[in-house]
Amino acid sequence: QVQLVESGGASVHSGGSLKLSCSLSGNMEDYGAIGWFRQAPGKEREGVSCISMESGATDYADSVKGRFAISRDPATNTVTQQMNSLKPEDTATYYCAPAFDSSCHWYLSPGSYQYLGVWGQGTQVTVSS
């Protein structure tokens, strides 16, 4: 089974930037899509970004559009998420997760995380005002 290791989380001030990375032990091209979720204390896990493995098309949650950018490198089995103009409400633990379904529309829909079976340990992002 594929294993995921997320890194890059840190504490930053509002308006700052971070770049998260996710390294997969297996072949990411075995999946249809991959992206990032986040979970803040007391809140449900939500999808924030997604990239289709076949087309490279990306999609984002409305709350992060224009600020976050996801990319993938199949050669190194790495997925990154550049996060700019960070806000306190971005504070959460961030997880990457692959999906067999290639639809980013589905990936980012509420509750989709319940159908994904592979998760890393997450990386903490804290944004202070």
mmCIF file of N, CA and C in Angstrom:
data_model
loop_
_atom_site.group_PDB
_atom_site.id
_atom_site.type_symbol
_atom_site.label_atom_id
_atom_site.label_comp_id
_atom_site.label_asym_id
_atom_site.label_seq_id
_atom_site.Cartn_x
_atom_site.Cartn_y
_atom_site.Cartn_z
ATOM 1 N N GLN A 1 0.844 -1.183 0.000
ATOM 2 C CA GLN A 1 0.000 0.000 0.000
ATOM 3 C C GLN A 1 0.884 1.238 0.000
ATOM 4 N N VAL A 2 0.450 2.253 -0.763
ATOM 5 C CA VAL A 2 1.244 3.470 -0.852
ATOM 6 C C VAL A 2 1.298 4.163 0.497
ATOM 7 N N GLN A 3 2.404 4.792 0.789
ATOM 8 C CA GLN A 3 2.555 5.584 2.004
ATOM 9 C C GLN A 3 2.840 7.028 1.622
ATOM 10 N N LEU A 4 2.351 7.938 2.443
ATOM 11 C CA LEU A 4 2.461 9.357 2.164
ATOM 12 C C LEU A 4 3.187 10.055 3.306
ATOM 13 N N VAL A 5 4.049 10.983 2.972
ATOM 14 C CA VAL A 5 4.739 11.779 3.975
ATOM 15 C C VAL A 5 4.625 13.242 3.583
ATOM 16 N N GLU A 6 3.900 13.999 4.419
ATOM 17 C CA GLU A 6 3.742 15.424 4.169
ATOM 18 C C GLU A 6 4.791 16.211 4.957
ATOM 19 N N SER A 7 5.194 17.341 4.404
ATOM 20 C CA SER A 7 6.156 18.202 5.089
ATOM 21 C C SER A 7 5.964 19.636 4.639
ATOM 22 N N GLY A 8 6.597 20.553 5.346
ATOM 23 C CA GLY A 8 6.575 21.952 4.946
ATOM 24 C C GLY A 8 5.716 22.848 5.813
ATOM 25 N N GLY A 9 4.949 22.266 6.724
ATOM 26 C CA GLY A 9 4.116 23.088 7.589
ATOM 27 C C GLY A 9 4.952 23.892 8.563
ATOM 28 N N ALA A 10 4.414 25.039 8.970
ATOM 29 C CA ALA A 10 5.129 25.922 9.891
ATOM 30 C C ALA A 10 4.164 26.964 10.437
ATOM 31 N N SER A 11 4.677 27.803 11.308
ATOM 32 C CA SER A 11 3.913 28.937 11.828
ATOM 33 C C SER A 11 4.361 30.189 11.083
ATOM 34 N N VAL A 12 3.393 30.928 10.523
ATOM 35 C CA VAL A 12 3.699 32.150 9.776
ATOM 36 C C VAL A 12 2.703 33.230 10.162
ATOM 37 N N HIS A 13 3.038 34.449 9.808
ATOM 38 C CA HIS A 13 2.110 35.556 10.021
ATOM 39 C C HIS A 13 1.167 35.676 8.836
ATOM 40 N N SER A 14 0.051 36.319 9.087
ATOM 41 C CA SER A 14 -0.921 36.558 8.029
ATOM 42 C C SER A 14 -0.243 37.258 6.845
ATOM 43 N N GLY A 15 -0.555 36.789 5.632
ATOM 44 C CA GLY A 15 0.065 37.327 4.434
ATOM 45 C C GLY A 15 1.303 36.583 3.993
ATOM 46 N N GLY A 16 1.779 35.674 4.813
ATOM 47 C CA GLY A 16 2.966 34.903 4.495
ATOM 48 C C GLY A 16 2.697 33.776 3.517
ATOM 49 N N SER A 17 3.762 33.048 3.190
ATOM 50 C CA SER A 17 3.681 31.952 2.231
ATOM 51 C C SER A 17 4.339 30.698 2.794
ATOM 52 N N LEU A 18 3.850 29.563 2.336
ATOM 53 C CA LEU A 18 4.442 28.274 2.662
ATOM 54 C C LEU A 18 4.319 27.370 1.453
ATOM 55 N N LYS A 19 5.213 26.383 1.380
ATOM 56 C CA LYS A 19 5.124 25.369 0.336
ATOM 57 C C LYS A 19 5.117 24.011 1.013
ATOM 58 N N LEU A 20 4.023 23.296 0.815
ATOM 59 C CA LEU A 20 3.889 21.957 1.364
ATOM 60 C C LEU A 20 4.306 20.935 0.326
ATOM 61 N N SER A 21 4.897 19.842 0.803
ATOM 62 C CA SER A 21 5.271 18.749 -0.089
ATOM 63 C C SER A 21 4.707 17.438 0.424
ATOM 64 N N CYS A 22 4.411 16.565 -0.504
ATOM 65 C CA CYS A 22 3.902 15.239 -0.177
ATOM 66 C C CYS A 22 4.667 14.229 -1.021
ATOM 67 N N SER A 23 5.312 13.309 -0.350
ATOM 68 C CA SER A 23 6.069 12.282 -1.044
ATOM 69 C C SER A 23 5.335 10.956 -0.934
ATOM 70 N N LEU A 24 5.132 10.310 -2.078
ATOM 71 C CA LEU A 24 4.457 9.020 -2.122
ATOM 72 C C LEU A 24 5.489 7.902 -2.302
ATOM 73 N N SER A 25 5.264 6.806 -1.578
ATOM 74 C CA SER A 25 6.185 5.687 -1.703
ATOM 75 C C SER A 25 5.906 4.858 -2.942
ATOM 76 N N GLY A 26 4.662 4.946 -3.436
ATOM 77 C CA GLY A 26 4.295 4.178 -4.605
ATOM 78 C C GLY A 26 4.261 5.029 -5.851
ATOM 79 N N ASN A 27 3.587 4.552 -6.873
ATOM 80 C CA ASN A 27 3.490 5.248 -8.148
ATOM 81 C C ASN A 27 2.204 6.066 -8.181
ATOM 82 N N MET A 28 2.349 7.376 -8.193
ATOM 83 C CA MET A 28 1.146 8.203 -8.155
ATOM 84 C C MET A 28 0.299 8.052 -9.404
ATOM 85 N N GLU A 29 0.894 7.574 -10.472
ATOM 86 C CA GLU A 29 0.124 7.423 -11.697
ATOM 87 C C GLU A 29 -0.822 6.229 -11.652
ATOM 88 N N ASP A 30 -0.782 5.478 -10.549
ATOM 89 C CA ASP A 30 -1.772 4.425 -10.348
ATOM 90 C C ASP A 30 -3.126 5.025 -9.967
ATOM 91 N N TYR A 31 -3.141 6.327 -9.638
ATOM 92 C CA TYR A 31 -4.340 6.999 -9.177
ATOM 93 C C TYR A 31 -4.873 7.966 -10.233
ATOM 94 N N GLY A 32 -6.127 8.351 -10.060
ATOM 95 C CA GLY A 32 -6.746 9.264 -11.010
ATOM 96 C C GLY A 32 -6.521 10.723 -10.650
ATOM 97 N N ALA A 33 -6.402 11.001 -9.362
ATOM 98 C CA ALA A 33 -6.218 12.378 -8.915
ATOM 99 C C ALA A 33 -5.512 12.358 -7.557
ATOM 100 N N ILE A 34 -4.949 13.486 -7.230
ATOM 101 C CA ILE A 34 -4.321 13.632 -5.924
ATOM 102 C C ILE A 34 -4.454 15.082 -5.488
ATOM 103 N N GLY A 35 -4.498 15.309 -4.204
ATOM 104 C CA GLY A 35 -4.647 16.685 -3.752
ATOM 105 C C GLY A 35 -4.415 16.823 -2.267
ATOM 106 N N TRP A 36 -4.898 17.935 -1.744
ATOM 107 C CA TRP A 36 -4.701 18.266 -0.349
ATOM 108 C C TRP A 36 -6.027 18.513 0.357
ATOM 109 N N PHE A 37 -6.084 18.018 1.572
ATOM 110 C CA PHE A 37 -7.183 18.293 2.479
ATOM 111 C C PHE A 37 -6.617 19.038 3.671
ATOM 112 N N ARG A 38 -7.509 19.649 4.421
ATOM 113 C CA ARG A 38 -7.090 20.248 5.685
ATOM 114 C C ARG A 38 -8.174 20.033 6.728
ATOM 115 N N GLN A 39 -7.740 20.031 7.979
ATOM 116 C CA GLN A 39 -8.689 19.870 9.066
ATOM 117 C C GLN A 39 -8.273 20.750 10.221
ATOM 118 N N ALA A 40 -9.161 21.660 10.569
ATOM 119 C CA ALA A 40 -8.953 22.521 11.721
ATOM 120 C C ALA A 40 -9.635 21.884 12.931
ATOM 121 N N PRO A 41 -9.185 22.197 14.138
ATOM 122 C CA PRO A 41 -9.796 21.617 15.338
ATOM 123 C C PRO A 41 -11.301 21.847 15.375
ATOM 124 N N GLY A 42 -12.040 20.778 15.603
ATOM 125 C CA GLY A 42 -13.481 20.876 15.708
ATOM 126 C C GLY A 42 -14.228 20.987 14.396
ATOM 127 N N LYS A 43 -13.481 20.926 13.294
ATOM 128 C CA LYS A 43 -14.121 21.049 11.976
ATOM 129 C C LYS A 43 -13.912 19.782 11.161
ATOM 130 N N GLU A 44 -14.771 19.621 10.167
ATOM 131 C CA GLU A 44 -14.670 18.463 9.291
ATOM 132 C C GLU A 44 -13.514 18.652 8.313
ATOM 133 N N ARG A 45 -12.921 17.532 7.924
ATOM 134 C CA ARG A 45 -11.843 17.585 6.938
ATOM 135 C C ARG A 45 -12.416 18.077 5.611
ATOM 136 N N GLU A 46 -11.714 18.982 4.957
ATOM 137 C CA GLU A 46 -12.195 19.537 3.696
ATOM 138 C C GLU A 46 -11.101 19.505 2.637
ATOM 139 N N GLY A 47 -11.516 19.266 1.411
ATOM 140 C CA GLY A 47 -10.584 19.291 0.291
ATOM 141 C C GLY A 47 -10.294 20.719 -0.104
ATOM 142 N N VAL A 48 -9.040 21.036 -0.370
ATOM 143 C CA VAL A 48 -8.683 22.392 -0.773
ATOM 144 C C VAL A 48 -8.082 22.456 -2.169
ATOM 145 N N SER A 49 -7.432 21.401 -2.613
ATOM 146 C CA SER A 49 -6.844 21.435 -3.949
ATOM 147 C C SER A 49 -6.788 20.033 -4.519
ATOM 148 N N CYS A 50 -6.777 19.978 -5.850
ATOM 149 C CA CYS A 50 -6.780 18.692 -6.528
ATOM 150 C C CYS A 50 -6.112 18.843 -7.889
ATOM 151 N N ILE A 51 -5.420 17.792 -8.314
ATOM 152 C CA ILE A 51 -4.845 17.773 -9.650
ATOM 153 C C ILE A 51 -5.119 16.419 -10.267
ATOM 154 N N SER A 52 -5.592 16.431 -11.499
ATOM 155 C CA SER A 52 -5.856 15.202 -12.225
ATOM 156 C C SER A 52 -4.546 14.622 -12.729
ATOM 157 N N MET A 53 -4.357 13.332 -12.487
ATOM 158 C CA MET A 53 -3.122 12.711 -12.928
ATOM 159 C C MET A 53 -3.049 12.619 -14.447
ATOM 160 N N GLU A 54 -4.176 12.404 -15.102
ATOM 161 C CA GLU A 54 -4.179 12.216 -16.554
ATOM 162 C C GLU A 54 -4.010 13.542 -17.295
ATOM 163 N N SER A 55 -4.782 14.532 -16.936
ATOM 164 C CA SER A 55 -4.800 15.783 -17.694
ATOM 165 C C SER A 55 -3.941 16.880 -17.084
ATOM 166 N N GLY A 56 -3.665 16.758 -15.786
ATOM 167 C CA GLY A 56 -2.953 17.827 -15.102
ATOM 168 C C GLY A 56 -3.845 18.993 -14.730
ATOM 169 N N ALA A 57 -5.151 18.861 -15.018
ATOM 170 C CA ALA A 57 -6.079 19.935 -14.663
ATOM 171 C C ALA A 57 -6.153 20.068 -13.147
ATOM 172 N N THR A 58 -6.304 21.294 -12.692
ATOM 173 C CA THR A 58 -6.357 21.562 -11.257
ATOM 174 C C THR A 58 -7.690 22.193 -10.871
ATOM 175 N N ASP A 59 -8.028 22.066 -9.624
ATOM 176 C CA ASP A 59 -9.218 22.723 -9.096
ATOM 177 C C ASP A 59 -8.973 23.018 -7.620
ATOM 178 N N TYR A 60 -9.711 24.005 -7.128
ATOM 179 C CA TYR A 60 -9.480 24.472 -5.769
ATOM 180 C C TYR A 60 -10.793 24.790 -5.079
ATOM 181 N N ALA A 61 -10.774 24.690 -3.775
ATOM 182 C CA ALA A 61 -11.905 25.175 -2.999
ATOM 183 C C ALA A 61 -11.980 26.689 -3.158
ATOM 184 N N ASP A 62 -13.174 27.221 -3.123
ATOM 185 C CA ASP A 62 -13.353 28.661 -3.307
ATOM 186 C C ASP A 62 -12.540 29.465 -2.295
ATOM 187 N N SER A 63 -12.382 28.925 -1.107
ATOM 188 C CA SER A 63 -11.699 29.651 -0.035
ATOM 189 C C SER A 63 -10.212 29.856 -0.304
ATOM 190 N N VAL A 64 -9.647 29.089 -1.246
ATOM 191 C CA VAL A 64 -8.203 29.200 -1.495
ATOM 192 C C VAL A 64 -7.879 29.574 -2.943
ATOM 193 N N LYS A 65 -8.886 29.697 -3.783
ATOM 194 C CA LYS A 65 -8.634 30.039 -5.182
ATOM 195 C C LYS A 65 -7.868 31.345 -5.306
ATOM 196 N N GLY A 66 -6.872 31.324 -6.162
ATOM 197 C CA GLY A 66 -6.056 32.513 -6.367
ATOM 198 C C GLY A 66 -4.917 32.644 -5.375
ATOM 199 N N ARG A 67 -4.919 31.806 -4.340
ATOM 200 C CA ARG A 67 -3.859 31.876 -3.329
ATOM 201 C C ARG A 67 -3.022 30.596 -3.260
ATOM 202 N N PHE A 68 -3.651 29.451 -3.525
ATOM 203 C CA PHE A 68 -2.956 28.162 -3.462
ATOM 204 C C PHE A 68 -2.733 27.642 -4.884
ATOM 205 N N ALA A 69 -1.644 26.900 -5.059
ATOM 206 C CA ALA A 69 -1.355 26.283 -6.347
ATOM 207 C C ALA A 69 -0.782 24.895 -6.117
ATOM 208 N N ILE A 70 -1.396 23.900 -6.750
ATOM 209 C CA ILE A 70 -0.948 22.527 -6.609
ATOM 210 C C ILE A 70 -0.191 22.098 -7.863
ATOM 211 N N SER A 71 0.820 21.279 -7.678
ATOM 212 C CA SER A 71 1.548 20.731 -8.815
ATOM 213 C C SER A 71 2.013 19.330 -8.450
ATOM 214 N N ARG A 72 2.353 18.555 -9.469
ATOM 215 C CA ARG A 72 2.809 17.195 -9.216
ATOM 216 C C ARG A 72 4.000 16.890 -10.097
ATOM 217 N N ASP A 73 4.826 15.981 -9.631
ATOM 218 C CA ASP A 73 5.979 15.527 -10.399
ATOM 219 C C ASP A 73 5.977 14.008 -10.388
ATOM 220 N N PRO A 74 5.419 13.389 -11.427
ATOM 221 C CA PRO A 74 5.363 11.919 -11.454
ATOM 222 C C PRO A 74 6.750 11.274 -11.398
ATOM 223 N N ALA A 75 7.764 11.962 -11.862
ATOM 224 C CA ALA A 75 9.105 11.378 -11.865
ATOM 225 C C ALA A 75 9.625 11.139 -10.455
ATOM 226 N N THR A 76 9.211 11.991 -9.536
ATOM 227 C CA THR A 76 9.662 11.865 -8.138
ATOM 228 C C THR A 76 8.527 11.478 -7.200
ATOM 229 N N ASN A 77 7.331 11.255 -7.760
ATOM 230 C CA ASN A 77 6.153 10.921 -6.947
ATOM 231 C C ASN A 77 5.948 11.938 -5.827
ATOM 232 N N THR A 78 6.000 13.210 -6.208
ATOM 233 C CA THR A 78 5.860 14.294 -5.238
ATOM 234 C C THR A 78 4.758 15.248 -5.668
ATOM 235 N N VAL A 79 3.982 15.668 -4.704
ATOM 236 C CA VAL A 79 2.939 16.664 -4.925
ATOM 237 C C VAL A 79 3.241 17.854 -4.021
ATOM 238 N N THR A 80 3.154 19.036 -4.575
ATOM 239 C CA THR A 80 3.422 20.223 -3.769
ATOM 240 C C THR A 80 2.226 21.165 -3.802
ATOM 241 N N GLN A 81 2.127 21.962 -2.778
ATOM 242 C CA GLN A 81 1.083 22.982 -2.711
ATOM 243 C C GLN A 81 1.727 24.280 -2.248
ATOM 244 N N GLN A 82 1.773 25.244 -3.138
ATOM 245 C CA GLN A 82 2.261 26.569 -2.805
ATOM 246 C C GLN A 82 1.102 27.369 -2.227
ATOM 247 N N MET A 83 1.304 27.933 -1.065
ATOM 248 C CA MET A 83 0.244 28.676 -0.387
ATOM 249 C C MET A 83 0.728 30.109 -0.146
ATOM 250 N N ASN A 84 0.040 31.054 -0.762
ATOM 251 C CA ASN A 84 0.387 32.464 -0.642
ATOM 252 C C ASN A 84 -0.731 33.225 0.053
ATOM 253 N N SER A 85 -0.410 34.428 0.499
ATOM 254 C CA SER A 85 -1.401 35.300 1.138
ATOM 255 C C SER A 85 -2.178 34.554 2.211
ATOM 256 N N LEU A 86 -1.466 33.856 3.049
ATOM 257 C CA LEU A 86 -2.110 33.030 4.063
ATOM 258 C C LEU A 86 -2.900 33.865 5.060
ATOM 259 N N LYS A 87 -3.989 33.285 5.500
ATOM 260 C CA LYS A 87 -4.897 33.938 6.434
ATOM 261 C C LYS A 87 -5.018 33.087 7.699
ATOM 262 N N PRO A 88 -5.392 33.674 8.809
ATOM 263 C CA PRO A 88 -5.575 32.877 10.028
ATOM 264 C C PRO A 88 -6.541 31.702 9.841
ATOM 265 N N GLU A 89 -7.542 31.878 8.982
ATOM 266 C CA GLU A 89 -8.497 30.793 8.762
ATOM 267 C C GLU A 89 -7.909 29.635 7.957
ATOM 268 N N ASP A 90 -6.690 29.780 7.469
ATOM 269 C CA ASP A 90 -5.996 28.678 6.813
ATOM 270 C C ASP A 90 -5.324 27.749 7.824
ATOM 271 N N THR A 91 -5.334 28.135 9.073
ATOM 272 C CA THR A 91 -4.721 27.318 10.117
ATOM 273 C C THR A 91 -5.409 25.960 10.202
ATOM 274 N N ALA A 92 -4.612 24.894 10.072
ATOM 275 C CA ALA A 92 -5.154 23.536 10.058
ATOM 276 C C ALA A 92 -3.997 22.550 9.907
ATOM 277 N N THR A 93 -4.331 21.272 10.069
ATOM 278 C CA THR A 93 -3.402 20.216 9.676
ATOM 279 C C THR A 93 -3.718 19.865 8.226
ATOM 280 N N TYR A 94 -2.703 19.839 7.401
ATOM 281 C CA TYR A 94 -2.870 19.585 5.969
ATOM 282 C C TYR A 94 -2.413 18.164 5.635
ATOM 283 N N TYR A 95 -3.241 17.472 4.851
ATOM 284 C CA TYR A 95 -2.976 16.104 4.444
ATOM 285 C C TYR A 95 -3.054 16.004 2.926
ATOM 286 N N CYS A 96 -2.194 15.188 2.339
ATOM 287 C CA CYS A 96 -2.395 14.868 0.926
ATOM 288 C C CYS A 96 -3.009 13.480 0.843
ATOM 289 N N ALA A 97 -3.734 13.242 -0.205
ATOM 290 C CA ALA A 97 -4.398 11.957 -0.367
ATOM 291 C C ALA A 97 -4.648 11.694 -1.841
ATOM 292 N N PRO A 98 -4.374 10.463 -2.298
ATOM 293 C CA PRO A 98 -4.665 10.105 -3.680
ATOM 294 C C PRO A 98 -6.071 9.528 -3.782
ATOM 295 N N ALA A 99 -6.639 9.605 -4.971
ATOM 296 C CA ALA A 99 -7.955 9.043 -5.228
ATOM 297 C C ALA A 99 -7.938 8.297 -6.552
ATOM 298 N N PHE A 100 -8.668 7.200 -6.616
ATOM 299 C CA PHE A 100 -8.763 6.491 -7.886
ATOM 300 C C PHE A 100 -9.655 7.260 -8.864
ATOM 301 N N ASP A 101 -10.663 7.958 -8.344
ATOM 302 C CA ASP A 101 -11.533 8.765 -9.192
ATOM 303 C C ASP A 101 -10.755 9.976 -9.694
ATOM 304 N N SER A 102 -10.829 10.228 -10.981
ATOM 305 C CA SER A 102 -10.053 11.329 -11.561
ATOM 306 C C SER A 102 -10.771 12.666 -11.516
ATOM 307 N N SER A 103 -11.981 12.676 -10.996
ATOM 308 C CA SER A 103 -12.764 13.912 -10.969
ATOM 309 C C SER A 103 -12.378 14.797 -9.794
ATOM 310 N N CYS A 104 -11.827 15.944 -10.093
ATOM 311 C CA CYS A 104 -11.519 16.897 -9.019
ATOM 312 C C CYS A 104 -12.800 17.513 -8.457
ATOM 313 N N HIS A 105 -13.840 17.558 -9.260
ATOM 314 C CA HIS A 105 -15.121 18.047 -8.741
ATOM 315 C C HIS A 105 -15.580 17.149 -7.599
ATOM 316 N N TRP A 106 -15.452 15.848 -7.778
ATOM 317 C CA TRP A 106 -15.821 14.919 -6.705
ATOM 318 C C TRP A 106 -14.845 15.050 -5.542
ATOM 319 N N TYR A 107 -13.563 15.137 -5.862
ATOM 320 C CA TYR A 107 -12.514 15.162 -4.840
ATOM 321 C C TYR A 107 -12.743 16.286 -3.847
ATOM 322 N N LEU A 108 -13.193 17.442 -4.357
ATOM 323 C CA LEU A 108 -13.377 18.612 -3.517
ATOM 324 C C LEU A 108 -14.783 18.726 -2.936
ATOM 325 N N SER A 109 -15.627 17.775 -3.224
ATOM 326 C CA SER A 109 -16.997 17.849 -2.702
ATOM 327 C C SER A 109 -17.015 17.487 -1.218
ATOM 328 N N PRO A 110 -17.960 18.049 -0.465
ATOM 329 C CA PRO A 110 -18.025 17.779 0.974
ATOM 330 C C PRO A 110 -18.117 16.291 1.283
ATOM 331 N N GLY A 111 -17.349 15.839 2.222
ATOM 332 C CA GLY A 111 -17.421 14.452 2.647
ATOM 333 C C GLY A 111 -16.635 13.462 1.826
ATOM 334 N N SER A 112 -15.975 13.913 0.783
ATOM 335 C CA SER A 112 -15.256 12.959 -0.085
ATOM 336 C C SER A 112 -14.155 12.236 0.681
ATOM 337 N N TYR A 113 -13.610 12.896 1.686
ATOM 338 C CA TYR A 113 -12.502 12.301 2.440
ATOM 339 C C TYR A 113 -12.882 10.939 3.027
ATOM 340 N N GLN A 114 -14.172 10.724 3.250
ATOM 341 C CA GLN A 114 -14.616 9.468 3.853
ATOM 342 C C GLN A 114 -14.348 8.272 2.941
ATOM 343 N N TYR A 115 -14.152 8.525 1.668
ATOM 344 C CA TYR A 115 -13.978 7.458 0.688
ATOM 345 C C TYR A 115 -12.520 7.276 0.273
ATOM 346 N N LEU A 116 -11.632 8.007 0.910
ATOM 347 C CA LEU A 116 -10.213 7.897 0.604
ATOM 348 C C LEU A 116 -9.536 7.104 1.715
ATOM 349 N N GLY A 117 -8.791 6.086 1.324
ATOM 350 C CA GLY A 117 -8.269 5.166 2.317
ATOM 351 C C GLY A 117 -6.815 5.324 2.673
ATOM 352 N N VAL A 118 -6.115 6.236 2.005
ATOM 353 C CA VAL A 118 -4.683 6.389 2.251
ATOM 354 C C VAL A 118 -4.395 7.821 2.698
ATOM 355 N N TRP A 119 -3.824 7.948 3.878
ATOM 356 C CA TRP A 119 -3.509 9.264 4.438
ATOM 357 C C TRP A 119 -2.118 9.258 5.044
ATOM 358 N N GLY A 120 -1.482 10.407 5.018
ATOM 359 C CA GLY A 120 -0.225 10.574 5.728
ATOM 360 C C GLY A 120 -0.496 11.078 7.137
ATOM 361 N N GLN A 121 0.562 11.494 7.797
ATOM 362 C CA GLN A 121 0.428 11.958 9.177
ATOM 363 C C GLN A 121 0.019 13.426 9.252
ATOM 364 N N GLY A 122 0.104 14.109 8.131
ATOM 365 C CA GLY A 122 -0.291 15.518 8.087
ATOM 366 C C GLY A 122 0.846 16.441 8.481
ATOM 367 N N THR A 123 0.681 17.702 8.119
ATOM 368 C CA THR A 123 1.664 18.720 8.495
ATOM 369 C C THR A 123 0.902 19.955 8.962
ATOM 370 N N GLN A 124 1.324 20.527 10.078
ATOM 371 C CA GLN A 124 0.580 21.616 10.713
ATOM 372 C C GLN A 124 0.954 22.967 10.125
ATOM 373 N N VAL A 125 -0.079 23.722 9.771
ATOM 374 C CA VAL A 125 0.090 25.105 9.318
ATOM 375 C C VAL A 125 -0.637 26.010 10.291
ATOM 376 N N THR A 126 0.068 26.970 10.839
ATOM 377 C CA THR A 126 -0.520 27.916 11.769
ATOM 378 C C THR A 126 -0.254 29.327 11.259
ATOM 379 N N VAL A 127 -1.332 30.087 11.084
ATOM 380 C CA VAL A 127 -1.220 31.450 10.580
ATOM 381 C C VAL A 127 -1.731 32.397 11.657
ATOM 382 N N SER A 128 -0.871 33.279 12.110
ATOM 383 C CA SER A 128 -1.255 34.227 13.150
ATOM 384 C C SER A 128 -1.527 35.594 12.536
ATOM 385 N N SER A 129 -2.439 36.298 13.159
ATOM 386 C CA SER A 129 -2.821 37.621 12.634
ATOM 387 C C SER A 129 -1.866 38.704 13.101
#
